[in-house]
Amino acid sequence: MATLKGVDDAFLGVGDKPGLDIWCVMGSNIVPIAKSFHGKFYTGNCYIILNTAELKSGTRRHNVHYWVGEEAKQEDCFMASDKAVELDAALGSQAVQYRETQGEESDEFLSYFRPCIIPIQGSFSSHWSRSGDECDRTTMFRCEGEHVPRVREVPFSRSSLDHSAAFIVDTPSKIFLFSGCNSSIQTRAKALDVIKHLRENRHCGRCEIGTIEDGKLVGDSDAGEFWNLFGGYAPIPRDVPGTVNGESMTTSPKKLFWINKRNLVPMEANLLDREMLNSDRSYILDCGTEIFLWIGITTLVSERKTSITALEDYVHCQGRSSIGRTVIVTEGHEIADFKLHFQHWPKNVVQKLYEAGREKVAAIFKHQGYDVAEIPEDKSPQLISSNGCLKVWLVDRGCATLLCTEEQEQLYNGDSYIIQYSYAEDGKDYHLFFAWSGQNSIQEDRVATVSLVSSMADSVKGHAVVGQMFEGREPELFFLVFKSLVIFKGGRSAAAAYMNSVLQNSNRTEWYQKDGTALFRVQGLRHDCIQAIQATNSLNSSHCYILQDGASLFTWLGSLSSPGDHALLDRMMNKLWPLKQSLLVREGSEPDHFWKTLGGRSEYSKEKLVKGWPADPHMYTCTFEQCLFKAKEVFSFTQDDLATEETLIVDCSEEIYVWVGLHSGVTSKEHALDIGKMFLQAGIGQDGRRSIDTTVYAVAEGEEPAFFTTFFDWDSSKQAEATLGNSFERKLAMLKGLSPKLEESSPDTRISLRKSPSRRPAAAGRPSEPAATPEQQPSARKIAFGSAGRLARERSPSASGLLSPSSASSSPKSRVNSSPSTPAVARRLFSSSSMHAAAEAAAAASHVASPTAKGSRRR
């Protein structure tokens, strides 16, 4: 294997397989760490960590982290940073580098080592003599974090306890968990994951577990044992509000420096622009809570090491070695967080899919005498069953009218519609609802469509999922529920009819008329799923078109269209005009009458349209901080991150999914769609360059369809306990080997979301179907969001049947799902009915305190 100049031989050939590679800095050398020791970091050492992930595009993403222990030598820190640069060079200078400090690690770094990292005192060289000592002594850990626990060892003393975190006391015979009254349910649940890790690795799986709630003194043997370890009970002082060091830095102005031989040269600029960065230089961008080092693509490895050293000097001189985040990026591979600090950043060229490569391969096969037709076309994945039942409603002036079978596959872009597709999957009944709005539909109909579809989804039996989408941005799933679909310009609604009459009087109408002129673009996902969409008078070489001129018809074949596209065109012609013949026209041989019908020759796109690479999904938690909506990414997410107290967003670029836990504060699917819109308006993810008309789905816990679970390594058995207790109670029952029973749970943890009367539409807004019988009417004991929650309600022993929704406030933090009052930004986006429902929940929560959230004594 060839040796790269200035690169350690230990890095050659790494990064070819997904997973982790770790090296420990030992003097001037690096030592590879065996996989059995991954996650074990010693406080006296520095480590280099490479994480390789394979993306859906087939490329590999490399993240390089160098971890600095709190007792590590300064020279080891500089050596780790230099070796990280060499590792990046070995990977083609495409990696992103992160500086990780013990105790201040990034969430992304911690997500590699689930369930946790527990730094070990000492150095790696002496670990052999230390093994086996951990089980013989009592240790105490502080645990924080809701998706990746941050664990650090604290002195075994009563003074180490406080009310804001969870604490683990590991004794030779028993492990205790003390939950501070201000700690969240998710933090306590993550602390149980740490306890499970300790029991398996330090106690060989044989150890008792005790749990203590802050403030609970009597009637609990675990509490007595726990306080005896400290010589008896004594009250814990109140938490003193601390000053967040990052707050002052958050508001500080950005500072940009050019690195000139380890010297920092300030660059004065009111606004940052991409053109300020030269490829032969390196720059430091100080944003307060995070510091970036940008390295030009033409710099040498030696120059990059000098820049890294300058960065280390700057961090130490600023006294911020353990504060904030330090990220190193190379030109052309900048992360979104870095680019957002610049006013103008050119959009990356989207990498094309393999269609062009397929054409070249097909040409080679054809030249060698093979039948190119034998090369199969790529098939769309089976996202949903094709044997379902379709219903379509037209929304007009707040009312929904069911369309007949002949009309439900004909939509108009001046209207809004509700589409219901019911199907069976894995022995369960699913109902997929779409709220679809055409480009020329009015805002009043769009709002009414979302409200009506939420109400309809709440009233059906089975598992319901709601999606909101707009014309031109429909996902494949939308087209798959139709066997064939035609989208006309115009409308059936009263507003569309009025607009059409106005345009006709001004002779500017392009709306569809049976005896008029219209151009349809024909497309399809497969032979039994085709669409014809009325387009403007503009062609594209990648598509096939039908041109209608009164009684005459043209079929136009683009030069870049495929034989499969031609077959779809024939099928659509037979469907729309089965008794008529069309004149076949190939691109480049159009008659004059064809162009005259289109309004004359004009320029149009002649480039091959290819499908982009599928986006890798990202997950975010939703929070409110000082009345502002914020989302925080959950890295390396799994099914276990779907905590029942939270509202989470799975971002797939072209569509987003709002997942709502049964114990969250979201009151309806309409409320969930509003949260999705807030996420899009905030410009989170995708470099902030995404349309707010992106498709949004609302998915309830326990009702996840297959097209959602495909983003996870899904275990259906975990859904069995989906309605039994909160996250902490579920994990505690499994950890103790018990089967969680609803009757054993605290009453407040079995709270379901009540359906607010104000969320029900007026009678005029209900679909025009036969009225439901009393047996079919939704029971008052059913929740507004999800059949799984309704099951919990019906099994609840509560005599009243309606419990307080106070358990939604499971965390003292200001969350979307637990905020006592809705922030102003939420009030602007949520409808008045959803605000009313949220106010009811907040009022009830103010009278009934949640014992599991606050750690108070259960009654």
PDB file of C-alpha atoms in Angstrom, residues 509-714:
ATOM      1  CA  THR A 509     -58.261  31.941 -18.343  1.00  0.00           C
ATOM      2  CA  GLU A 510     -56.055  28.859 -18.648  1.00  0.00           C
ATOM      3  CA  TRP A 511     -58.502  26.696 -16.755  1.00  0.00           C
ATOM      4  CA  TYR A 512     -59.542  23.441 -18.295  1.00  0.00           C
ATOM      5  CA  GLN A 513     -62.463  23.347 -20.722  1.00  0.00           C
ATOM      6  CA  LYS A 514     -63.573  20.204 -22.536  1.00  0.00           C
ATOM      7  CA  ASP A 515     -63.587  21.912 -25.916  1.00  0.00           C
ATOM      8  CA  GLY A 516     -60.594  24.136 -25.254  1.00  0.00           C
ATOM      9  CA  THR A 517     -56.821  23.893 -25.412  1.00  0.00           C
ATOM     10  CA  ALA A 518     -54.866  22.089 -22.705  1.00  0.00           C
ATOM     11  CA  LEU A 519     -51.414  20.558 -22.282  1.00  0.00           C
ATOM     12  CA  PHE A 520     -50.975  17.538 -19.937  1.00  0.00           C
ATOM     13  CA  ARG A 521     -47.670  16.169 -18.679  1.00  0.00           C
ATOM     14  CA  VAL A 522     -47.876  12.398 -18.256  1.00  0.00           C
ATOM     15  CA  GLN A 523     -45.823  10.676 -15.572  1.00  0.00           C
ATOM     16  CA  GLY A 524     -45.991   7.590 -13.404  1.00  0.00           C
ATOM     17  CA  LEU A 525     -44.295   5.491 -10.768  1.00  0.00           C
ATOM     18  CA  ARG A 526     -45.227   2.193 -12.413  1.00  0.00           C
ATOM     19  CA  HIS A 527     -47.617   0.820 -15.027  1.00  0.00           C
ATOM     20  CA  ASP A 528     -50.631   0.877 -12.682  1.00  0.00           C
ATOM     21  CA  CYS A 529     -49.887   4.297 -11.147  1.00  0.00           C
ATOM     22  CA  ILE A 530     -50.005   7.097 -13.714  1.00  0.00           C
ATOM     23  CA  GLN A 531     -50.774  10.810 -13.583  1.00  0.00           C
ATOM     24  CA  ALA A 532     -51.666  13.497 -16.092  1.00  0.00           C
ATOM     25  CA  ILE A 533     -51.084  17.024 -14.812  1.00  0.00           C
ATOM     26  CA  GLN A 534     -52.259  20.032 -16.759  1.00  0.00           C
ATOM     27  CA  ALA A 535     -49.207  22.177 -17.347  1.00  0.00           C
ATOM     28  CA  THR A 536     -48.401  25.583 -18.743  1.00  0.00           C
ATOM     29  CA  ASN A 537     -47.530  25.768 -22.420  1.00  0.00           C
ATOM     30  CA  SER A 538     -43.958  24.609 -21.835  1.00  0.00           C
ATOM     31  CA  LEU A 539     -42.379  21.277 -22.718  1.00  0.00           C
ATOM     32  CA  ASN A 540     -39.508  19.242 -21.291  1.00  0.00           C
ATOM     33  CA  SER A 541     -37.420  16.716 -23.209  1.00  0.00           C
ATOM     34  CA  SER A 542     -37.573  14.251 -20.314  1.00  0.00           C
ATOM     35  CA  HIS A 543     -41.380  13.922 -20.393  1.00  0.00           C
ATOM     36  CA  CYS A 544     -44.254  12.895 -22.619  1.00  0.00           C
ATOM     37  CA  TYR A 545     -47.257  15.173 -23.182  1.00  0.00           C
ATOM     38  CA  ILE A 546     -50.818  15.152 -24.441  1.00  0.00           C
ATOM     39  CA  LEU A 547     -51.906  18.324 -26.248  1.00  0.00           C
ATOM     40  CA  GLN A 548     -55.631  18.870 -26.616  1.00  0.00           C
ATOM     41  CA  ASP A 549     -56.950  21.323 -29.191  1.00  0.00           C
ATOM     42  CA  GLY A 550     -60.716  21.059 -29.116  1.00  0.00           C
ATOM     43  CA  ALA A 551     -61.472  17.732 -30.781  1.00  0.00           C
ATOM     44  CA  SER A 552     -57.873  17.212 -31.956  1.00  0.00           C
ATOM     45  CA  LEU A 553     -55.207  15.442 -29.873  1.00  0.00           C
ATOM     46  CA  PHE A 554     -51.398  15.305 -30.100  1.00  0.00           C
ATOM     47  CA  THR A 555     -49.122  12.951 -28.163  1.00  0.00           C
ATOM     48  CA  TRP A 556     -45.587  14.362 -27.866  1.00  0.00           C
ATOM     49  CA  LEU A 557     -42.566  12.189 -27.014  1.00  0.00           C
ATOM     50  CA  GLY A 558     -39.571  13.940 -25.506  1.00  0.00           C
ATOM     51  CA  SER A 559     -36.214  12.842 -26.886  1.00  0.00           C
ATOM     52  CA  LEU A 560     -35.012  11.900 -23.372  1.00  0.00           C
ATOM     53  CA  SER A 561     -38.161   9.955 -22.422  1.00  0.00           C
ATOM     54  CA  SER A 562     -37.984   6.181 -22.012  1.00  0.00           C
ATOM     55  CA  PRO A 563     -40.063   3.334 -23.521  1.00  0.00           C
ATOM     56  CA  GLY A 564     -41.707   3.013 -20.136  1.00  0.00           C
ATOM     57  CA  ASP A 565     -42.819   6.647 -20.377  1.00  0.00           C
ATOM     58  CA  HIS A 566     -44.326   5.914 -23.810  1.00  0.00           C
ATOM     59  CA  ALA A 567     -46.325   3.004 -22.385  1.00  0.00           C
ATOM     60  CA  LEU A 568     -47.684   5.250 -19.632  1.00  0.00           C
ATOM     61  CA  LEU A 569     -48.698   7.804 -22.261  1.00  0.00           C
ATOM     62  CA  ASP A 570     -50.693   5.185 -24.156  1.00  0.00           C
ATOM     63  CA  ARG A 571     -52.463   4.052 -20.981  1.00  0.00           C
ATOM     64  CA  MET A 572     -53.450   7.599 -20.080  1.00  0.00           C
ATOM     65  CA  MET A 573     -54.752   8.255 -23.609  1.00  0.00           C
ATOM     66  CA  ASN A 574     -56.932   5.153 -23.400  1.00  0.00           C
ATOM     67  CA  LYS A 575     -58.293   6.336 -20.063  1.00  0.00           C
ATOM     68  CA  LEU A 576     -59.064   9.961 -20.946  1.00  0.00           C
ATOM     69  CA  TRP A 577     -60.041   9.597 -24.617  1.00  0.00           C
ATOM     70  CA  PRO A 578     -60.666   5.891 -25.268  1.00  0.00           C
ATOM     71  CA  LEU A 579     -62.520   6.469 -28.559  1.00  0.00           C
ATOM     72  CA  LYS A 580     -60.192   9.064 -30.075  1.00  0.00           C
ATOM     73  CA  GLN A 581     -57.006   8.813 -32.106  1.00  0.00           C
ATOM     74  CA  SER A 582     -54.084  11.115 -31.489  1.00  0.00           C
ATOM     75  CA  LEU A 583     -51.351  12.342 -33.787  1.00  0.00           C
ATOM     76  CA  LEU A 584     -47.980  11.013 -32.581  1.00  0.00           C
ATOM     77  CA  VAL A 585     -45.298  13.707 -32.576  1.00  0.00           C
ATOM     78  CA  ARG A 586     -41.652  13.152 -31.719  1.00  0.00           C
ATOM     79  CA  GLU A 587     -39.455  15.944 -30.434  1.00  0.00           C
ATOM     80  CA  GLY A 588     -37.856  17.776 -33.336  1.00  0.00           C
ATOM     81  CA  SER A 589     -40.504  16.814 -35.923  1.00  0.00           C
ATOM     82  CA  GLU A 590     -43.448  18.889 -34.720  1.00  0.00           C
ATOM     83  CA  PRO A 591     -45.865  20.249 -37.385  1.00  0.00           C
ATOM     84  CA  ASP A 592     -46.699  23.952 -37.503  1.00  0.00           C
ATOM     85  CA  HIS A 593     -50.207  23.335 -36.181  1.00  0.00           C
ATOM     86  CA  PHE A 594     -48.692  21.799 -33.028  1.00  0.00           C
ATOM     87  CA  TRP A 595     -46.703  24.948 -32.258  1.00  0.00           C
ATOM     88  CA  LYS A 596     -49.627  27.186 -33.176  1.00  0.00           C
ATOM     89  CA  THR A 597     -51.799  25.358 -30.629  1.00  0.00           C
ATOM     90  CA  LEU A 598     -49.130  25.914 -27.971  1.00  0.00           C
ATOM     91  CA  GLY A 599     -49.009  29.617 -28.782  1.00  0.00           C
ATOM     92  CA  GLY A 600     -45.798  29.535 -30.802  1.00  0.00           C
ATOM     93  CA  ARG A 601     -42.297  28.113 -30.438  1.00  0.00           C
ATOM     94  CA  SER A 602     -40.484  28.864 -27.193  1.00  0.00           C
ATOM     95  CA  GLU A 603     -37.407  27.711 -25.334  1.00  0.00           C
ATOM     96  CA  TYR A 604     -37.815  24.740 -22.989  1.00  0.00           C
ATOM     97  CA  SER A 605     -35.562  22.489 -20.925  1.00  0.00           C
ATOM     98  CA  LYS A 606     -33.715  19.829 -22.906  1.00  0.00           C
ATOM     99  CA  GLU A 607     -31.628  18.454 -20.058  1.00  0.00           C
ATOM    100  CA  LYS A 608     -32.192  14.996 -18.641  1.00  0.00           C
ATOM    101  CA  LEU A 609     -34.233  15.108 -15.453  1.00  0.00           C
ATOM    102  CA  VAL A 610     -32.902  12.532 -13.032  1.00  0.00           C
ATOM    103  CA  LYS A 611     -34.006  11.577  -9.607  1.00  0.00           C
ATOM    104  CA  GLY A 612     -31.861  12.842  -6.736  1.00  0.00           C
ATOM    105  CA  TRP A 613     -30.358  10.613  -4.131  1.00  0.00           C
ATOM    106  CA  PRO A 614     -32.752   9.785  -1.305  1.00  0.00           C
ATOM    107  CA  ALA A 615     -32.070  11.875   1.767  1.00  0.00           C
ATOM    108  CA  ASP A 616     -30.864  10.303   4.982  1.00  0.00           C
ATOM    109  CA  PRO A 617     -33.415  10.886   7.752  1.00  0.00           C
ATOM    110  CA  HIS A 618     -32.673  13.088  10.757  1.00  0.00           C
ATOM    111  CA  MET A 619     -34.563  13.249  14.039  1.00  0.00           C
ATOM    112  CA  TYR A 620     -35.218  16.369  16.125  1.00  0.00           C
ATOM    113  CA  THR A 621     -36.795  17.120  19.473  1.00  0.00           C
ATOM    114  CA  CYS A 622     -39.086  20.161  19.664  1.00  0.00           C
ATOM    115  CA  THR A 623     -38.757  22.709  22.455  1.00  0.00           C
ATOM    116  CA  PHE A 624     -39.799  26.236  23.334  1.00  0.00           C
ATOM    117  CA  GLU A 625     -37.048  28.436  24.744  1.00  0.00           C
ATOM    118  CA  GLN A 626     -38.010  31.971  25.719  1.00  0.00           C
ATOM    119  CA  CYS A 627     -41.120  31.798  23.526  1.00  0.00           C
ATOM    120  CA  LEU A 628     -39.095  30.696  20.493  1.00  0.00           C
ATOM    121  CA  PHE A 629     -39.494  27.364  18.744  1.00  0.00           C
ATOM    122  CA  LYS A 630     -36.275  25.366  18.645  1.00  0.00           C
ATOM    123  CA  ALA A 631     -35.358  21.891  17.514  1.00  0.00           C
ATOM    124  CA  LYS A 632     -32.380  19.839  18.637  1.00  0.00           C
ATOM    125  CA  GLU A 633     -31.085  16.930  16.609  1.00  0.00           C
ATOM    126  CA  VAL A 634     -31.059  13.407  18.022  1.00  0.00           C
ATOM    127  CA  PHE A 635     -28.022  11.679  16.560  1.00  0.00           C
ATOM    128  CA  SER A 636     -27.795   7.988  15.681  1.00  0.00           C
ATOM    129  CA  PHE A 637     -31.473   7.718  16.562  1.00  0.00           C
ATOM    130  CA  THR A 638     -33.214   4.424  17.230  1.00  0.00           C
ATOM    131  CA  GLN A 639     -36.719   3.288  18.087  1.00  0.00           C
ATOM    132  CA  ASP A 640     -35.900   3.742  21.779  1.00  0.00           C
ATOM    133  CA  ASP A 641     -35.618   7.499  21.209  1.00  0.00           C
ATOM    134  CA  LEU A 642     -39.374   7.671  20.606  1.00  0.00           C
ATOM    135  CA  ALA A 643     -40.150   8.677  24.193  1.00  0.00           C
ATOM    136  CA  THR A 644     -43.835   8.752  25.051  1.00  0.00           C
ATOM    137  CA  GLU A 645     -43.518  12.192  26.695  1.00  0.00           C
ATOM    138  CA  GLU A 646     -42.074  13.873  23.620  1.00  0.00           C
ATOM    139  CA  THR A 647     -42.988  15.265  20.238  1.00  0.00           C
ATOM    140  CA  LEU A 648     -40.323  14.334  17.706  1.00  0.00           C
ATOM    141  CA  ILE A 649     -39.749  15.146  14.053  1.00  0.00           C
ATOM    142  CA  VAL A 650     -38.227  12.740  11.542  1.00  0.00           C
ATOM    143  CA  ASP A 651     -36.923  14.891   8.697  1.00  0.00           C
ATOM    144  CA  CYS A 652     -36.586  13.179   5.306  1.00  0.00           C
ATOM    145  CA  SER A 653     -35.962  16.382   3.322  1.00  0.00           C
ATOM    146  CA  GLU A 654     -38.906  16.028   0.915  1.00  0.00           C
ATOM    147  CA  GLU A 655     -41.297  15.202   3.758  1.00  0.00           C
ATOM    148  CA  ILE A 656     -41.294  15.356   7.538  1.00  0.00           C
ATOM    149  CA  TYR A 657     -43.043  13.206  10.123  1.00  0.00           C
ATOM    150  CA  VAL A 658     -44.277  14.631  13.422  1.00  0.00           C
ATOM    151  CA  TRP A 659     -44.358  11.727  15.888  1.00  0.00           C
ATOM    152  CA  VAL A 660     -46.449  12.357  18.986  1.00  0.00           C
ATOM    153  CA  GLY A 661     -46.125  10.336  22.184  1.00  0.00           C
ATOM    154  CA  LEU A 662     -49.228   9.398  24.140  1.00  0.00           C
ATOM    155  CA  HIS A 663     -48.021  11.382  27.162  1.00  0.00           C
ATOM    156  CA  SER A 664     -47.125  14.518  25.207  1.00  0.00           C
ATOM    157  CA  GLY A 665     -49.189  17.683  25.303  1.00  0.00           C
ATOM    158  CA  VAL A 666     -50.261  17.621  21.654  1.00  0.00           C
ATOM    159  CA  THR A 667     -54.054  17.744  21.581  1.00  0.00           C
ATOM    160  CA  SER A 668     -54.864  16.697  18.018  1.00  0.00           C
ATOM    161  CA  LYS A 669     -53.397  15.835  14.654  1.00  0.00           C
ATOM    162  CA  GLU A 670     -54.064  19.392  13.547  1.00  0.00           C
ATOM    163  CA  HIS A 671     -51.893  20.550  16.455  1.00  0.00           C
ATOM    164  CA  ALA A 672     -49.150  18.144  15.300  1.00  0.00           C
ATOM    165  CA  LEU A 673     -49.307  19.507  11.744  1.00  0.00           C
ATOM    166  CA  ASP A 674     -48.916  23.015  13.173  1.00  0.00           C
ATOM    167  CA  ILE A 675     -45.709  21.924  14.911  1.00  0.00           C
ATOM    168  CA  GLY A 676     -44.438  20.571  11.604  1.00  0.00           C
ATOM    169  CA  LYS A 677     -45.108  23.945   9.963  1.00  0.00           C
ATOM    170  CA  MET A 678     -43.218  25.703  12.753  1.00  0.00           C
ATOM    171  CA  PHE A 679     -40.261  23.392  12.086  1.00  0.00           C
ATOM    172  CA  LEU A 680     -40.305  24.305   8.391  1.00  0.00           C
ATOM    173  CA  GLN A 681     -40.685  28.023   9.077  1.00  0.00           C
ATOM    174  CA  ALA A 682     -37.718  27.916  11.453  1.00  0.00           C
ATOM    175  CA  GLY A 683     -35.526  26.758   8.542  1.00  0.00           C
ATOM    176  CA  ILE A 684     -34.030  23.881  10.534  1.00  0.00           C
ATOM    177  CA  GLY A 685     -32.066  21.328   8.546  1.00  0.00           C
ATOM    178  CA  GLN A 686     -31.384  21.233   4.789  1.00  0.00           C
ATOM    179  CA  ASP A 687     -29.269  24.424   5.067  1.00  0.00           C
ATOM    180  CA  GLY A 688     -32.458  26.394   5.705  1.00  0.00           C
ATOM    181  CA  ARG A 689     -33.334  26.324   1.988  1.00  0.00           C
ATOM    182  CA  ARG A 690     -36.558  24.344   2.010  1.00  0.00           C
ATOM    183  CA  SER A 691     -40.097  25.260   1.060  1.00  0.00           C
ATOM    184  CA  ILE A 692     -42.635  25.663   3.838  1.00  0.00           C
ATOM    185  CA  ASP A 693     -44.998  23.691   1.579  1.00  0.00           C
ATOM    186  CA  THR A 694     -43.058  20.498   2.269  1.00  0.00           C
ATOM    187  CA  THR A 695     -45.327  17.558   3.088  1.00  0.00           C
ATOM    188  CA  VAL A 696     -45.992  17.052   6.808  1.00  0.00           C
ATOM    189  CA  TYR A 697     -47.322  13.836   8.386  1.00  0.00           C
ATOM    190  CA  ALA A 698     -48.749  13.413  11.887  1.00  0.00           C
ATOM    191  CA  VAL A 699     -48.111   9.978  13.410  1.00  0.00           C
ATOM    192  CA  ALA A 700     -49.304   8.919  16.855  1.00  0.00           C
ATOM    193  CA  GLU A 701     -47.493   6.528  19.173  1.00  0.00           C
ATOM    194  CA  GLY A 702     -48.816   3.020  18.662  1.00  0.00           C
ATOM    195  CA  GLU A 703     -50.181   3.836  15.188  1.00  0.00           C
ATOM    196  CA  GLU A 704     -46.936   3.890  13.211  1.00  0.00           C
ATOM    197  CA  PRO A 705     -47.406   2.632   9.617  1.00  0.00           C
ATOM    198  CA  ALA A 706     -44.805   0.667   7.696  1.00  0.00           C
ATOM    199  CA  PHE A 707     -43.694   3.687   5.659  1.00  0.00           C
ATOM    200  CA  PHE A 708     -42.695   5.327   8.978  1.00  0.00           C
ATOM    201  CA  THR A 709     -41.145   2.320  10.737  1.00  0.00           C
ATOM    202  CA  THR A 710     -38.844   1.785   7.751  1.00  0.00           C
ATOM    203  CA  PHE A 711     -36.622   4.552   9.170  1.00  0.00           C
ATOM    204  CA  PHE A 712     -35.884   2.358  12.193  1.00  0.00           C
ATOM    205  CA  ASP A 713     -34.754  -1.141  12.984  1.00  0.00           C
ATOM    206  CA  TRP A 714     -38.307  -1.634  14.189  1.00  0.00           C
TER     207      TRP A 714
END
